[in-house]
Amino acid sequence: MTADPEVLPMTPEELATTVDGLMDGLHADLVRLSSIPSIAFPGFPSGPVEEAHDLVAALLRDAGVPAVERIDLPDTAPVVYGEIPPPDPGAPTVLLYGHYDVQPPGDERLWRSPPFEPTPVEGGLRARGIADDKSNVIAHLGMLRAYGGRPPVGVKIVVEGQEEYGSAFDGYPPTDPGRFACDAMVIADLGNLRPGTPTLTTGLRGAAEVVVEVRTLDEPRHSGEFGGAAPDALLVLLKALATLHDVHGDVAVAGLRREEWTGTSYTEEEFRDLAGVRDGVPLIGSGGLGERLWSGPAITVIGLDAPGVEHAASAVVPHARAKLNLRFHPRQDPREARDALVEHLRSLRPFGVPLTVTPGDTGPGYEATTGGPAYRAALAALKEAWGADASYVATGGSIPLVNGLAAAAPGAEVLLFGAQDSMCNLHAPNERVLFSELRNTVVAMGAFVREYADGFRAGDRTGGTA
C-alpha cells in the first residue's frame, strides 16, 4: 500500500498527484479505524482500545515505518511509537502526534446513523471520532505512504490511546527526552477555522476547576414559616456566582489575563450557528470574539447541586453546590489563574454567609513560537495544499500532552494543524470529516516535510518569536 520509493513526490504537482492516488486506500483505512469503538473511559471495554492500537501499529508498519513499539504505562491505554531515521545527517527530525481513542458517543438517539458505523455524508463521512482524531492519524499515514516510507526528514510518530479521558502519558515525555527529541513537531489534533480555510493554531487556553459550596441549615425548613429570615443556601450561592461577571458578561475576577486577539476569528453569524444560539438571544461579553474565546478568560458553571424543579418542595434550601470551569490565557500560570478565582470567591460573604471553596485540577495553556523555519515551512505547505494563505487562531480547548512534549524537546517548534474543521461536530452527535480537508491535510503534511527539510539543509534554522 506504499508508493514506489523510487518515485518521490518532491514537486507540488508530483505530491498532489501521488496523494490523489492514495485517497481510496486512506478512505478505506479511515473506515476500518473509525468502526472500532475505542473509548478509553472507565466503564467501557478495553478490547476495542487494544484493537485500535494494533490496527494503527500495523498500518504504520505497512507504510514503511521500520521500528514500531508499544509504550505501556500504569492505568493508561497503550501508546503507539514509531521511528524513521533521518535520510542523512543534515536532515531534521519531525515528531508527528495524534490519538486513536475517541469520546463516548453520548445519547445515540441524537445520531442520524450508528456512531461506529461510518456513514457517507455530503463530501465526507460521519462517525464518532472520525474527525477527532482518527482522520489526523490517517493523514500522518498518508504522508508516509506518499514518500514510500522514506520522507526527507527523520520521523518520530506518537499515537496515544487515552487523550480524551487523560492519562499518565501526559507527563511522561520529559522523563524520556531522548525518545521525543526532535527539531519540530506536528500536533494533529486540530483543524481549520472553517472548511477550505487553512489554519494554524498558535495558542491553547489553560483550564482549571473550582467547587463552591454553601451550607446554611441543618435540614430544609418550610418556606412559608421560615422564608424571609432563614438563610437560603441556593440564594447565597446564586448571589456569589453573579459576581463572577459584569453587566456585559465579561469575567469580573481580578488577576485573570486578557489581551486583544489579532488573529483570525469567526464572524458572529458563524459563531451563533456553531454554538446553536437561539434567535433573539445575544452573545455575552464585549470585545472581539477571539478575545472572548481565546485570549481572555471564561468562567462556566458546569454543574449545580440544588433541588430539581419537578420535585421541588416548599422549603428553604439548606445546601447548594456548584462546579466552575475556568479557561484562561495561554501564557498565564495555571495556579495563578485558579487561585485568582478561589480568592475572589473566598472574599465574598453573600448575606453575611461564608462560602466553602475547593480548588480543583489545573491544566496549563500553551502558546507556540511563530516565525521560525518550521513555521515558515508550514505556512508555505498550507498554502500549497489549500491554495490560500493560512490564518492563525487559538482554541479554548486543551491538548494536555503538548506541554509534556514541549518540555521534552524545548528547542522544537510546535505546529498545530490537521483535518478537522470547526463545523465537524467533534465531541457532539453526528461528528463528521470532509474528504477535501483530509486530502489537503495529507498534501500539507507532505509539503511541510519537504519545505522544512530543504530549508534546514540550506541553513534556515533560526528565528521565531513567542
PDB file of N, CA, C and O in Angstrom, residues 180-224:
ATOM      1  N   PHE A 180      11.812  11.506  22.562  1.00  0.00           N
ATOM      2  CA  PHE A 180      10.955  12.512  21.946  1.00  0.00           C
ATOM      3  C   PHE A 180      11.752  13.698  21.385  1.00  0.00           C
ATOM      4  O   PHE A 180      11.150  14.687  20.952  1.00  0.00           O
ATOM      5  N   ALA A 181      13.068  13.611  21.364  1.00  0.00           N
ATOM      6  CA  ALA A 181      13.891  14.696  20.824  1.00  0.00           C
ATOM      7  C   ALA A 181      13.581  14.899  19.344  1.00  0.00           C
ATOM      8  O   ALA A 181      13.462  13.942  18.577  1.00  0.00           O
ATOM      9  N   CYS A 182      13.433  16.146  18.945  1.00  0.00           N
ATOM     10  CA  CYS A 182      13.103  16.457  17.550  1.00  0.00           C
ATOM     11  C   CYS A 182      13.393  17.932  17.303  1.00  0.00           C
ATOM     12  O   CYS A 182      13.646  18.704  18.234  1.00  0.00           O
ATOM     13  N   ASP A 183      13.328  18.319  16.045  1.00  0.00           N
ATOM     14  CA  ASP A 183      13.514  19.728  15.664  1.00  0.00           C
ATOM     15  C   ASP A 183      12.191  20.461  15.537  1.00  0.00           C
ATOM     16  O   ASP A 183      12.118  21.676  15.708  1.00  0.00           O
ATOM     17  N   ALA A 184      11.141  19.733  15.198  1.00  0.00           N
ATOM     18  CA  ALA A 184       9.804  20.306  15.079  1.00  0.00           C
ATOM     19  C   ALA A 184       8.800  19.201  15.328  1.00  0.00           C
ATOM     20  O   ALA A 184       9.102  18.015  15.166  1.00  0.00           O
ATOM     21  N   MET A 185       7.600  19.583  15.733  1.00  0.00           N
ATOM     22  CA  MET A 185       6.544  18.589  15.912  1.00  0.00           C
ATOM     23  C   MET A 185       5.239  19.104  15.328  1.00  0.00           C
ATOM     24  O   MET A 185       4.951  20.303  15.374  1.00  0.00           O
ATOM     25  N   VAL A 186       4.497  18.177  14.723  1.00  0.00           N
ATOM     26  CA  VAL A 186       3.178  18.487  14.175  1.00  0.00           C
ATOM     27  C   VAL A 186       2.149  17.819  15.068  1.00  0.00           C
ATOM     28  O   VAL A 186       2.040  16.589  15.112  1.00  0.00           O
ATOM     29  N   ILE A 187       1.406  18.624  15.813  1.00  0.00           N
ATOM     30  CA  ILE A 187       0.351  18.129  16.691  1.00  0.00           C
ATOM     31  C   ILE A 187      -0.948  18.147  15.882  1.00  0.00           C
ATOM     32  O   ILE A 187      -1.572  19.187  15.688  1.00  0.00           O
ATOM     33  N   ALA A 188      -1.337  17.006  15.395  1.00  0.00           N
ATOM     34  CA  ALA A 188      -2.509  16.920  14.514  1.00  0.00           C
ATOM     35  C   ALA A 188      -3.713  16.471  15.340  1.00  0.00           C
ATOM     36  O   ALA A 188      -4.165  15.332  15.268  1.00  0.00           O
ATOM     37  N   ASP A 189      -4.227  17.381  16.134  1.00  0.00           N
ATOM     38  CA  ASP A 189      -5.447  17.136  16.906  1.00  0.00           C
ATOM     39  C   ASP A 189      -6.332  18.363  16.812  1.00  0.00           C
ATOM     40  O   ASP A 189      -7.059  18.701  17.741  1.00  0.00           O
ATOM     41  N   LEU A 190      -6.234  19.030  15.666  1.00  0.00           N
ATOM     42  CA  LEU A 190      -6.936  20.282  15.427  1.00  0.00           C
ATOM     43  C   LEU A 190      -7.288  20.351  13.946  1.00  0.00           C
ATOM     44  O   LEU A 190      -7.161  19.367  13.220  1.00  0.00           O
ATOM     45  N   GLY A 191      -7.708  21.528  13.518  1.00  0.00           N
ATOM     46  CA  GLY A 191      -8.027  21.684  12.110  1.00  0.00           C
ATOM     47  C   GLY A 191      -8.297  23.133  11.776  1.00  0.00           C
ATOM     48  O   GLY A 191      -7.790  24.050  12.440  1.00  0.00           O
ATOM     49  N   ASN A 192      -9.117  23.336  10.762  1.00  0.00           N
ATOM     50  CA  ASN A 192      -9.307  24.667  10.208  1.00  0.00           C
ATOM     51  C   ASN A 192     -10.461  25.419  10.852  1.00  0.00           C
ATOM     52  O   ASN A 192     -11.427  24.818  11.336  1.00  0.00           O
ATOM     53  N   LEU A 193     -10.345  26.736  10.817  1.00  0.00           N
ATOM     54  CA  LEU A 193     -11.399  27.594  11.344  1.00  0.00           C
ATOM     55  C   LEU A 193     -12.725  27.299  10.667  1.00  0.00           C
ATOM     56  O   LEU A 193     -13.783  27.275  11.292  1.00  0.00           O
ATOM     57  N   ARG A 194     -12.667  27.086   9.383  1.00  0.00           N
ATOM     58  CA  ARG A 194     -13.844  26.681   8.602  1.00  0.00           C
ATOM     59  C   ARG A 194     -13.338  25.849   7.438  1.00  0.00           C
ATOM     60  O   ARG A 194     -12.156  25.960   7.064  1.00  0.00           O
ATOM     61  N   PRO A 195     -14.167  24.992   6.837  1.00  0.00           N
ATOM     62  CA  PRO A 195     -13.695  24.189   5.704  1.00  0.00           C
ATOM     63  C   PRO A 195     -13.142  25.071   4.594  1.00  0.00           C
ATOM     64  O   PRO A 195     -13.718  26.113   4.251  1.00  0.00           O
ATOM     65  N   GLY A 196     -11.997  24.671   4.073  1.00  0.00           N
ATOM     66  CA  GLY A 196     -11.383  25.411   2.982  1.00  0.00           C
ATOM     67  C   GLY A 196     -10.509  26.561   3.395  1.00  0.00           C
ATOM     68  O   GLY A 196      -9.925  27.236   2.535  1.00  0.00           O
ATOM     69  N   THR A 197     -10.391  26.812   4.698  1.00  0.00           N
ATOM     70  CA  THR A 197      -9.559  27.910   5.196  1.00  0.00           C
ATOM     71  C   THR A 197      -8.370  27.333   5.947  1.00  0.00           C
ATOM     72  O   THR A 197      -8.506  26.899   7.094  1.00  0.00           O
ATOM     73  N   PRO A 198      -7.181  27.265   5.335  1.00  0.00           N
ATOM     74  CA  PRO A 198      -6.031  26.681   6.032  1.00  0.00           C
ATOM     75  C   PRO A 198      -5.701  27.467   7.287  1.00  0.00           C
ATOM     76  O   PRO A 198      -5.673  28.701   7.276  1.00  0.00           O
ATOM     77  N   THR A 199      -5.469  26.738   8.373  1.00  0.00           N
ATOM     78  CA  THR A 199      -5.372  27.386   9.676  1.00  0.00           C
ATOM     79  C   THR A 199      -4.282  26.756  10.528  1.00  0.00           C
ATOM     80  O   THR A 199      -4.209  25.532  10.635  1.00  0.00           O
ATOM     81  N   LEU A 200      -3.459  27.601  11.112  1.00  0.00           N
ATOM     82  CA  LEU A 200      -2.520  27.178  12.154  1.00  0.00           C
ATOM     83  C   LEU A 200      -3.056  27.649  13.501  1.00  0.00           C
ATOM     84  O   LEU A 200      -3.444  28.813  13.649  1.00  0.00           O
ATOM     85  N   THR A 201      -3.095  26.747  14.462  1.00  0.00           N
ATOM     86  CA  THR A 201      -3.475  27.118  15.819  1.00  0.00           C
ATOM     87  C   THR A 201      -2.212  27.457  16.593  1.00  0.00           C
ATOM     88  O   THR A 201      -1.275  26.663  16.645  1.00  0.00           O
ATOM     89  N   THR A 202      -2.178  28.651  17.189  1.00  0.00           N
ATOM     90  CA  THR A 202      -0.962  29.105  17.859  1.00  0.00           C
ATOM     91  C   THR A 202      -1.107  29.198  19.366  1.00  0.00           C
ATOM     92  O   THR A 202      -0.129  29.480  20.056  1.00  0.00           O
ATOM     93  N   GLY A 203      -2.311  28.976  19.885  1.00  0.00           N
ATOM     94  CA  GLY A 203      -2.485  29.073  21.329  1.00  0.00           C
ATOM     95  C   GLY A 203      -3.578  28.145  21.822  1.00  0.00           C
ATOM     96  O   GLY A 203      -4.565  27.905  21.132  1.00  0.00           O
ATOM     97  N   LEU A 204      -3.381  27.616  23.031  1.00  0.00           N
ATOM     98  CA  LEU A 204      -4.366  26.779  23.705  1.00  0.00           C
ATOM     99  C   LEU A 204      -4.630  27.388  25.075  1.00  0.00           C
ATOM    100  O   LEU A 204      -3.697  27.591  25.855  1.00  0.00           O
ATOM    101  N   ARG A 205      -5.869  27.699  25.380  1.00  0.00           N
ATOM    102  CA  ARG A 205      -6.170  28.229  26.712  1.00  0.00           C
ATOM    103  C   ARG A 205      -5.964  27.158  27.779  1.00  0.00           C
ATOM    104  O   ARG A 205      -6.185  25.970  27.541  1.00  0.00           O
ATOM    105  N   GLY A 206      -5.558  27.598  28.955  1.00  0.00           N
ATOM    106  CA  GLY A 206      -5.453  26.691  30.085  1.00  0.00           C
ATOM    107  C   GLY A 206      -6.803  26.472  30.733  1.00  0.00           C
ATOM    108  O   GLY A 206      -7.787  27.157  30.428  1.00  0.00           O
ATOM    109  N   ALA A 207      -6.868  25.495  31.655  1.00  0.00           N
ATOM    110  CA  ALA A 207      -8.140  25.149  32.285  1.00  0.00           C
ATOM    111  C   ALA A 207      -7.936  24.861  33.759  1.00  0.00           C
ATOM    112  O   ALA A 207      -6.874  24.370  34.178  1.00  0.00           O
ATOM    113  N   ALA A 208      -8.952  25.173  34.559  1.00  0.00           N
ATOM    114  CA  ALA A 208      -8.945  24.853  35.985  1.00  0.00           C
ATOM    115  C   ALA A 208     -10.380  24.646  36.431  1.00  0.00           C
ATOM    116  O   ALA A 208     -11.323  25.150  35.808  1.00  0.00           O
ATOM    117  N   GLU A 209     -10.540  23.903  37.529  1.00  0.00           N
ATOM    118  CA  GLU A 209     -11.867  23.674  38.087  1.00  0.00           C
ATOM    119  C   GLU A 209     -11.876  24.068  39.555  1.00  0.00           C
ATOM    120  O   GLU A 209     -10.881  23.900  40.271  1.00  0.00           O
ATOM    121  N   VAL A 210     -13.020  24.604  39.984  1.00  0.00           N
ATOM    122  CA  VAL A 210     -13.206  25.046  41.363  1.00  0.00           C
ATOM    123  C   VAL A 210     -14.624  24.654  41.784  1.00  0.00           C
ATOM    124  O   VAL A 210     -15.570  24.804  40.998  1.00  0.00           O
ATOM    125  N   VAL A 211     -14.767  24.159  43.001  1.00  0.00           N
ATOM    126  CA  VAL A 211     -16.085  23.845  43.551  1.00  0.00           C
ATOM    127  C   VAL A 211     -16.389  24.839  44.663  1.00  0.00           C
ATOM    128  O   VAL A 211     -15.543  25.084  45.543  1.00  0.00           O
ATOM    129  N   VAL A 212     -17.597  25.411  44.640  1.00  0.00           N
ATOM    130  CA  VAL A 212     -18.020  26.349  45.675  1.00  0.00           C
ATOM    131  C   VAL A 212     -19.301  25.799  46.308  1.00  0.00           C
ATOM    132  O   VAL A 212     -20.201  25.340  45.621  1.00  0.00           O
ATOM    133  N   GLU A 213     -19.339  25.837  47.639  1.00  0.00           N
ATOM    134  CA  GLU A 213     -20.401  25.145  48.370  1.00  0.00           C
ATOM    135  C   GLU A 213     -20.933  26.034  49.486  1.00  0.00           C
ATOM    136  O   GLU A 213     -20.182  26.811  50.094  1.00  0.00           O
ATOM    137  N   VAL A 214     -22.246  25.900  49.783  1.00  0.00           N
ATOM    138  CA  VAL A 214     -22.887  26.671  50.849  1.00  0.00           C
ATOM    139  C   VAL A 214     -23.746  25.725  51.691  1.00  0.00           C
ATOM    140  O   VAL A 214     -24.562  24.971  51.143  1.00  0.00           O
ATOM    141  N   ARG A 215     -23.578  25.789  53.002  1.00  0.00           N
ATOM    142  CA  ARG A 215     -24.461  25.086  53.945  1.00  0.00           C
ATOM    143  C   ARG A 215     -24.953  26.107  54.964  1.00  0.00           C
ATOM    144  O   ARG A 215     -24.147  26.750  55.638  1.00  0.00           O
ATOM    145  N   THR A 216     -26.272  26.214  55.096  1.00  0.00           N
ATOM    146  CA  THR A 216     -26.845  27.246  55.966  1.00  0.00           C
ATOM    147  C   THR A 216     -27.766  26.694  57.047  1.00  0.00           C
ATOM    148  O   THR A 216     -27.922  27.301  58.101  1.00  0.00           O
ATOM    149  N   LEU A 217     -28.405  25.562  56.811  1.00  0.00           N
ATOM    150  CA  LEU A 217     -29.367  24.981  57.748  1.00  0.00           C
ATOM    151  C   LEU A 217     -29.038  23.505  57.956  1.00  0.00           C
ATOM    152  O   LEU A 217     -28.406  22.873  57.104  1.00  0.00           O
ATOM    153  N   ASP A 218     -29.525  22.969  59.051  1.00  0.00           N
ATOM    154  CA  ASP A 218     -29.327  21.540  59.290  1.00  0.00           C
ATOM    155  C   ASP A 218     -30.141  20.699  58.313  1.00  0.00           C
ATOM    156  O   ASP A 218     -29.729  19.599  57.935  1.00  0.00           O
ATOM    157  N   GLU A 219     -31.298  21.207  57.920  1.00  0.00           N
ATOM    158  CA  GLU A 219     -32.188  20.496  57.004  1.00  0.00           C
ATOM    159  C   GLU A 219     -33.177  21.490  56.428  1.00  0.00           C
ATOM    160  O   GLU A 219     -33.270  22.626  56.903  1.00  0.00           O
ATOM    161  N   PRO A 220     -33.934  21.093  55.381  1.00  0.00           N
ATOM    162  CA  PRO A 220     -34.900  22.027  54.796  1.00  0.00           C
ATOM    163  C   PRO A 220     -35.941  22.475  55.824  1.00  0.00           C
ATOM    164  O   PRO A 220     -36.329  21.712  56.713  1.00  0.00           O
ATOM    165  N   ARG A 221     -36.407  23.724  55.664  1.00  0.00           N
ATOM    166  CA  ARG A 221     -37.448  24.273  56.529  1.00  0.00           C
ATOM    167  C   ARG A 221     -38.548  24.908  55.669  1.00  0.00           C
ATOM    168  O   ARG A 221     -38.268  25.489  54.631  1.00  0.00           O
ATOM    169  N   HIS A 222     -39.773  24.797  56.126  1.00  0.00           N
ATOM    170  CA  HIS A 222     -40.959  25.279  55.421  1.00  0.00           C
ATOM    171  C   HIS A 222     -40.764  26.730  54.983  1.00  0.00           C
ATOM    172  O   HIS A 222     -40.469  27.604  55.807  1.00  0.00           O
ATOM    173  N   SER A 223     -40.932  26.986  53.688  1.00  0.00           N
ATOM    174  CA  SER A 223     -40.664  28.328  53.165  1.00  0.00           C
ATOM    175  C   SER A 223     -41.678  29.351  53.655  1.00  0.00           C
ATOM    176  O   SER A 223     -41.372  30.549  53.722  1.00  0.00           O
ATOM    177  N   GLY A 224     -42.895  28.903  53.982  1.00  0.00           N
ATOM    178  CA  GLY A 224     -43.888  29.845  54.486  1.00  0.00           C
ATOM    179  C   GLY A 224     -43.600  30.289  55.900  1.00  0.00           C
ATOM    180  O   GLY A 224     -43.756  31.468  56.243  1.00  0.00           O
TER     181      GLY A 224
END
